[in-house]
Amino acid sequence: MLQELDMDARGDPIDELNGLRISSLDEEDEEENANVDMNNYEDADDEYDEIEEPVTLGFVEKPKSHWALLRQYFPSKAGGFPAWLDPVNLPSGKSCICDICGEPLQFLLQVYAPISEKESTFHRTLYVFMCPSMTCLLRDQHEQWKRRSEKPSRSVKVFRCQLYRINPFYSSEPPRDDGTAKPSTTGAPLCTWCGTWKGGKVCSRCRTARYCSDKHQAAHWRSSHKLECAQIAVASQSSEPGLQNGVFLEGMQKVASKSMWPEFEIIIGYECDFDEEVSEADDHANSLVSRERMDETINSLMDNFEGDDEKKSWAVFQERIAKAPEQVLRYCRNAGSQLLWPASSGRPCEADIPKCSYCGGAVCFEFQILPQLLYYFQVNNDVNSLDWATIIVYSCAASCEASLSYKEEFAWVQLSSQSI
């Protein structure tokens, strides 16, 4: 059955924070498997006959409390805007934008995945961002095949952030599960429009709204800020005390954009706990999406795959997913973990996966994102709508340290054959 992260059940503070951990590399195997062999991902015939590492599954649900997804609670979440682990030293410059269209990237999800074997990864979160344009994702498909020397332009980006237990931003003790926990410091001001990236630009008139880019400033102005800005200017000249910090500025604290994907908490379960014979009533009585609808949407993807090899890969994928059809994420950072590919085409070979750009070491598979997430995000099933078969996230096998707080990792996107 689905296992939620339960902070009430822990005792010792160290054990409590360890309870948040999803998975980690086996320390004894880390050196032995430093050179990750990506070629075995291409052979789908016998990969599921071998003994596999346990897989942690991610499911989405609406948060039970308004504070559960705040950064001081180290959440795993999808949609909305990110809960930055380091709230000050955020990614900046071209890291924040789609390399293809130049628009700021949209937050997809984040996974809190500390590694207990290292002091520097006591807290550790991976963030995935992407451009919502399918046109850009199709271009991204061609770019990701380029060798690293060609510097591919990407519309999907991944960042890794990690902290020691003793750090400037959070208490060394685990947060209380009652909503009273506070971070140790305030974060950088964020964009008023997207609530995602650092708001380095300030509205020259009201000096209140902040933006990550000229494009988001223009979008906010067209949407509502033209009127709000005038109201704030009037309020700032009022003699009534506190009016400037009243309703107008209070409204400014909310993210203005209406195009963000819906926000969910990611809760975890373990694939071995799901049995195909579990009754539909037990598994799906409280589902956000009905079993019938989930089956229909999964089966509809079958039309995108052509040829015997493609259909064989899809059959294996569908059989595994059917055990827990609402899963949106599969996590297994253990050495030798097997990926679940929906299609036989579009898989990388060893040369396609870059080394860590910071330490030069090998990277390893960390998690994959499934297309079911798109249905929770209410993405239309149109020809030009955003779609993918799976997104594979690789990270530095050593989870190395570097001067940057947010280190860019690598994502491989597999599309269905008819999308390419």
PDB file of C-alpha atoms in Angstrom, residues 171-343:
ATOM      1  CA  SER A 171      17.608  24.339  11.792  1.00  0.00           C
ATOM      2  CA  SER A 172      19.729  21.242  12.324  1.00  0.00           C
ATOM      3  CA  GLU A 173      16.722  19.675  14.046  1.00  0.00           C
ATOM      4  CA  PRO A 174      13.809  18.210  12.047  1.00  0.00           C
ATOM      5  CA  PRO A 175      10.768  20.475  11.567  1.00  0.00           C
ATOM      6  CA  ARG A 176       7.745  19.956  13.788  1.00  0.00           C
ATOM      7  CA  ASP A 177       4.778  18.502  11.954  1.00  0.00           C
ATOM      8  CA  ASP A 178       2.371  21.244  12.981  1.00  0.00           C
ATOM      9  CA  GLY A 179       3.127  24.074  10.574  1.00  0.00           C
ATOM     10  CA  THR A 180       5.137  26.116  13.075  1.00  0.00           C
ATOM     11  CA  ALA A 181       8.594  25.508  11.562  1.00  0.00           C
ATOM     12  CA  LYS A 182      10.308  28.583  10.158  1.00  0.00           C
ATOM     13  CA  PRO A 183      13.366  28.819   7.924  1.00  0.00           C
ATOM     14  CA  SER A 184      16.452  30.415   9.440  1.00  0.00           C
ATOM     15  CA  THR A 185      16.750  33.052   6.709  1.00  0.00           C
ATOM     16  CA  THR A 186      14.589  34.750   4.133  1.00  0.00           C
ATOM     17  CA  GLY A 187      15.044  33.879   0.508  1.00  0.00           C
ATOM     18  CA  ALA A 188      15.817  35.966  -2.534  1.00  0.00           C
ATOM     19  CA  PRO A 189      12.848  37.945  -3.901  1.00  0.00           C
ATOM     20  CA  LEU A 190      11.100  35.963  -6.603  1.00  0.00           C
ATOM     21  CA  CYS A 191       9.418  36.951  -9.844  1.00  0.00           C
ATOM     22  CA  THR A 192       5.921  38.297  -9.179  1.00  0.00           C
ATOM     23  CA  TRP A 193       4.656  36.694 -12.378  1.00  0.00           C
ATOM     24  CA  CYS A 194       5.988  33.119 -12.142  1.00  0.00           C
ATOM     25  CA  GLY A 195       7.096  32.812  -8.492  1.00  0.00           C
ATOM     26  CA  THR A 196       9.937  30.607  -9.722  1.00  0.00           C
ATOM     27  CA  TRP A 197      13.072  32.520 -10.651  1.00  0.00           C
ATOM     28  CA  LYS A 198      14.890  35.335  -8.870  1.00  0.00           C
ATOM     29  CA  GLY A 199      13.175  38.698  -9.342  1.00  0.00           C
ATOM     30  CA  GLY A 200      16.179  40.755 -10.330  1.00  0.00           C
ATOM     31  CA  LYS A 201      14.153  43.415 -12.154  1.00  0.00           C
ATOM     32  CA  VAL A 202      11.890  45.865 -10.303  1.00  0.00           C
ATOM     33  CA  CYS A 203       8.925  47.774 -11.694  1.00  0.00           C
ATOM     34  CA  SER A 204      10.247  51.326 -12.076  1.00  0.00           C
ATOM     35  CA  ARG A 205       6.893  52.861 -11.162  1.00  0.00           C
ATOM     36  CA  CYS A 206       5.614  51.034  -8.076  1.00  0.00           C
ATOM     37  CA  ARG A 207       8.989  49.633  -6.977  1.00  0.00           C
ATOM     38  CA  THR A 208       7.089  46.620  -5.645  1.00  0.00           C
ATOM     39  CA  ALA A 209       6.623  44.057  -8.431  1.00  0.00           C
ATOM     40  CA  ARG A 210       9.738  42.098  -9.314  1.00  0.00           C
ATOM     41  CA  TYR A 211      10.505  40.049 -12.399  1.00  0.00           C
ATOM     42  CA  CYS A 212      12.931  37.426 -13.639  1.00  0.00           C
ATOM     43  CA  SER A 213      12.797  38.691 -17.211  1.00  0.00           C
ATOM     44  CA  ASP A 214      11.450  41.389 -19.490  1.00  0.00           C
ATOM     45  CA  LYS A 215       9.036  38.820 -20.926  1.00  0.00           C
ATOM     46  CA  HIS A 216       7.402  38.158 -17.565  1.00  0.00           C
ATOM     47  CA  GLN A 217       7.258  41.873 -16.787  1.00  0.00           C
ATOM     48  CA  ALA A 218       5.435  42.481 -20.066  1.00  0.00           C
ATOM     49  CA  ALA A 219       3.078  39.556 -19.455  1.00  0.00           C
ATOM     50  CA  HIS A 220       2.178  40.834 -15.982  1.00  0.00           C
ATOM     51  CA  TRP A 221       1.643  44.371 -17.279  1.00  0.00           C
ATOM     52  CA  ARG A 222      -0.775  43.163 -19.953  1.00  0.00           C
ATOM     53  CA  SER A 223      -2.553  40.844 -17.527  1.00  0.00           C
ATOM     54  CA  SER A 224      -3.219  43.041 -14.488  1.00  0.00           C
ATOM     55  CA  HIS A 225      -0.259  45.072 -13.303  1.00  0.00           C
ATOM     56  CA  LYS A 226      -1.066  48.175 -15.336  1.00  0.00           C
ATOM     57  CA  LEU A 227      -4.069  48.784 -13.047  1.00  0.00           C
ATOM     58  CA  GLU A 228      -2.416  47.418  -9.896  1.00  0.00           C
ATOM     59  CA  CYS A 229       0.616  49.626 -10.414  1.00  0.00           C
ATOM     60  CA  ALA A 230      -1.524  52.760 -10.505  1.00  0.00           C
ATOM     61  CA  GLN A 231      -3.404  51.669  -7.379  1.00  0.00           C
ATOM     62  CA  ILE A 232      -0.166  51.027  -5.493  1.00  0.00           C
ATOM     63  CA  ALA A 233       1.152  54.441  -6.504  1.00  0.00           C
ATOM     64  CA  VAL A 234      -1.997  56.089  -5.110  1.00  0.00           C
ATOM     65  CA  ALA A 235      -1.800  54.019  -1.923  1.00  0.00           C
ATOM     66  CA  SER A 236       1.822  54.998  -1.376  1.00  0.00           C
ATOM     67  CA  GLN A 237       0.816  58.659  -1.343  1.00  0.00           C
ATOM     68  CA  SER A 238      -2.047  58.140   1.095  1.00  0.00           C
ATOM     69  CA  SER A 239      -1.802  59.624   4.546  1.00  0.00           C
ATOM     70  CA  GLU A 240      -3.598  56.657   6.071  1.00  0.00           C
ATOM     71  CA  PRO A 241      -1.023  54.562   7.944  1.00  0.00           C
ATOM     72  CA  GLY A 242      -0.648  51.011   6.730  1.00  0.00           C
ATOM     73  CA  LEU A 243      -2.641  51.517   3.542  1.00  0.00           C
ATOM     74  CA  GLN A 244       0.449  51.032   1.401  1.00  0.00           C
ATOM     75  CA  ASN A 245       0.809  47.571   2.902  1.00  0.00           C
ATOM     76  CA  GLY A 246      -2.878  46.851   2.554  1.00  0.00           C
ATOM     77  CA  VAL A 247      -4.934  45.043  -0.015  1.00  0.00           C
ATOM     78  CA  PHE A 248      -2.927  46.050  -3.085  1.00  0.00           C
ATOM     79  CA  LEU A 249       0.461  44.936  -1.790  1.00  0.00           C
ATOM     80  CA  GLU A 250      -1.068  41.879  -0.181  1.00  0.00           C
ATOM     81  CA  GLY A 251      -2.314  40.797  -3.591  1.00  0.00           C
ATOM     82  CA  MET A 252       1.124  41.334  -5.058  1.00  0.00           C
ATOM     83  CA  GLN A 253       2.559  38.562  -2.894  1.00  0.00           C
ATOM     84  CA  LYS A 254       0.675  35.944  -4.868  1.00  0.00           C
ATOM     85  CA  VAL A 255       1.949  34.497  -8.131  1.00  0.00           C
ATOM     86  CA  ALA A 256       0.201  36.420 -10.882  1.00  0.00           C
ATOM     87  CA  SER A 257       0.511  33.920 -13.723  1.00  0.00           C
ATOM     88  CA  LYS A 258      -2.436  31.623 -14.322  1.00  0.00           C
ATOM     89  CA  SER A 259      -0.486  29.305 -16.615  1.00  0.00           C
ATOM     90  CA  MET A 260       1.381  27.394 -13.914  1.00  0.00           C
ATOM     91  CA  TRP A 261       0.664  23.696 -13.713  1.00  0.00           C
ATOM     92  CA  PRO A 262      -1.560  22.627 -10.776  1.00  0.00           C
ATOM     93  CA  GLU A 263       0.337  22.026  -7.542  1.00  0.00           C
ATOM     94  CA  PHE A 264       0.532  18.575  -5.942  1.00  0.00           C
ATOM     95  CA  GLU A 265       2.457  16.882  -3.199  1.00  0.00           C
ATOM     96  CA  ILE A 266       4.425  13.812  -4.266  1.00  0.00           C
ATOM     97  CA  ILE A 267       3.953  10.926  -1.860  1.00  0.00           C
ATOM     98  CA  ILE A 268       5.775   7.637  -2.073  1.00  0.00           C
ATOM     99  CA  GLY A 269       4.983   3.962  -2.257  1.00  0.00           C
ATOM    100  CA  TYR A 270       7.067   0.909  -3.069  1.00  0.00           C
ATOM    101  CA  GLU A 271       6.490  -1.120  -6.195  1.00  0.00           C
ATOM    102  CA  CYS A 272       6.901  -4.407  -4.343  1.00  0.00           C
ATOM    103  CA  ASP A 273       3.906  -3.509  -2.159  1.00  0.00           C
ATOM    104  CA  PHE A 274       1.535  -3.334  -5.099  1.00  0.00           C
ATOM    105  CA  ASP A 275      -0.142  -6.557  -6.120  1.00  0.00           C
ATOM    106  CA  GLU A 276      -1.961  -6.952  -9.414  1.00  0.00           C
ATOM    107  CA  GLU A 277      -4.741  -8.772  -7.589  1.00  0.00           C
ATOM    108  CA  VAL A 278      -5.588  -5.853  -5.273  1.00  0.00           C
ATOM    109  CA  SER A 279      -9.174  -4.920  -5.878  1.00  0.00           C
ATOM    110  CA  GLU A 280      -9.975  -1.774  -7.779  1.00  0.00           C
ATOM    111  CA  ALA A 281     -12.162  -0.603  -4.917  1.00  0.00           C
ATOM    112  CA  ASP A 282      -9.271  -0.728  -2.449  1.00  0.00           C
ATOM    113  CA  ASP A 283      -6.742   0.934  -4.737  1.00  0.00           C
ATOM    114  CA  HIS A 284      -8.794   3.590  -6.462  1.00  0.00           C
ATOM    115  CA  ALA A 285     -11.765   4.539  -4.320  1.00  0.00           C
ATOM    116  CA  ASN A 286     -10.156   7.888  -3.479  1.00  0.00           C
ATOM    117  CA  SER A 287      -8.193   8.361  -6.702  1.00  0.00           C
ATOM    118  CA  LEU A 288      -7.848  11.784  -8.293  1.00  0.00           C
ATOM    119  CA  VAL A 289      -8.349  10.061 -11.656  1.00  0.00           C
ATOM    120  CA  SER A 290     -10.615   7.035 -12.038  1.00  0.00           C
ATOM    121  CA  ARG A 291      -9.132   3.641 -12.950  1.00  0.00           C
ATOM    122  CA  GLU A 292     -11.225   3.597 -16.119  1.00  0.00           C
ATOM    123  CA  ARG A 293      -9.926   6.955 -17.226  1.00  0.00           C
ATOM    124  CA  MET A 294      -6.327   6.047 -16.395  1.00  0.00           C
ATOM    125  CA  ASP A 295      -6.601   2.820 -18.379  1.00  0.00           C
ATOM    126  CA  GLU A 296      -8.061   4.723 -21.330  1.00  0.00           C
ATOM    127  CA  THR A 297      -5.299   7.320 -21.366  1.00  0.00           C
ATOM    128  CA  ILE A 298      -2.532   4.719 -21.066  1.00  0.00           C
ATOM    129  CA  ASN A 299      -4.073   2.539 -23.767  1.00  0.00           C
ATOM    130  CA  SER A 300      -4.505   5.519 -26.090  1.00  0.00           C
ATOM    131  CA  LEU A 301      -0.726   5.957 -26.176  1.00  0.00           C
ATOM    132  CA  MET A 302      -0.440   2.549 -27.851  1.00  0.00           C
ATOM    133  CA  ASP A 303      -1.464   4.125 -31.160  1.00  0.00           C
ATOM    134  CA  ASN A 304       1.781   6.131 -31.168  1.00  0.00           C
ATOM    135  CA  PHE A 305       4.007   3.059 -31.348  1.00  0.00           C
ATOM    136  CA  GLU A 306       4.658   1.189 -34.568  1.00  0.00           C
ATOM    137  CA  GLY A 307       6.459  -2.080 -35.257  1.00  0.00           C
ATOM    138  CA  ASP A 308       6.967  -5.256 -33.255  1.00  0.00           C
ATOM    139  CA  ASP A 309       9.885  -3.948 -31.175  1.00  0.00           C
ATOM    140  CA  GLU A 310       7.967  -0.828 -30.211  1.00  0.00           C
ATOM    141  CA  LYS A 311       4.870  -2.794 -29.231  1.00  0.00           C
ATOM    142  CA  LYS A 312       6.952  -5.288 -27.256  1.00  0.00           C
ATOM    143  CA  SER A 313       8.559  -2.467 -25.268  1.00  0.00           C
ATOM    144  CA  TRP A 314       5.169  -0.911 -24.740  1.00  0.00           C
ATOM    145  CA  ALA A 315       3.710  -4.205 -23.527  1.00  0.00           C
ATOM    146  CA  VAL A 316       6.488  -4.557 -20.921  1.00  0.00           C
ATOM    147  CA  PHE A 317       6.010  -0.932 -19.875  1.00  0.00           C
ATOM    148  CA  GLN A 318       2.248  -1.265 -19.609  1.00  0.00           C
ATOM    149  CA  GLU A 319       2.472  -4.511 -17.619  1.00  0.00           C
ATOM    150  CA  ARG A 320       4.695  -2.877 -15.013  1.00  0.00           C
ATOM    151  CA  ILE A 321       2.697   0.336 -14.838  1.00  0.00           C
ATOM    152  CA  ALA A 322      -0.590  -1.572 -14.467  1.00  0.00           C
ATOM    153  CA  LYS A 323       0.402  -2.582 -10.930  1.00  0.00           C
ATOM    154  CA  ALA A 324       0.069   1.048  -9.869  1.00  0.00           C
ATOM    155  CA  PRO A 325      -1.342   2.972 -12.843  1.00  0.00           C
ATOM    156  CA  GLU A 326      -1.413   6.360 -11.105  1.00  0.00           C
ATOM    157  CA  GLN A 327       2.335   6.507 -10.560  1.00  0.00           C
ATOM    158  CA  VAL A 328       3.991   9.563 -12.073  1.00  0.00           C
ATOM    159  CA  LEU A 329       7.582   8.922 -10.982  1.00  0.00           C
ATOM    160  CA  ARG A 330       9.911   5.936 -10.566  1.00  0.00           C
ATOM    161  CA  TYR A 331      12.967   6.407  -8.340  1.00  0.00           C
ATOM    162  CA  CYS A 332      15.894   3.998  -7.981  1.00  0.00           C
ATOM    163  CA  ARG A 333      19.372   5.454  -7.596  1.00  0.00           C
ATOM    164  CA  ASN A 334      20.974   2.106  -6.763  1.00  0.00           C
ATOM    165  CA  ALA A 335      23.774   0.961  -9.044  1.00  0.00           C
ATOM    166  CA  GLY A 336      22.463  -1.406 -11.705  1.00  0.00           C
ATOM    167  CA  SER A 337      18.867  -0.214 -11.515  1.00  0.00           C
ATOM    168  CA  GLN A 338      16.818  -0.859 -14.656  1.00  0.00           C
ATOM    169  CA  LEU A 339      14.931   1.817 -16.538  1.00  0.00           C
ATOM    170  CA  LEU A 340      11.406   1.292 -17.805  1.00  0.00           C
ATOM    171  CA  TRP A 341      11.370   2.389 -21.454  1.00  0.00           C
ATOM    172  CA  PRO A 342       7.961   2.742 -23.157  1.00  0.00           C
ATOM    173  CA  ALA A 343       9.563   2.488 -26.608  1.00  0.00           C
TER     174      ALA A 343
END
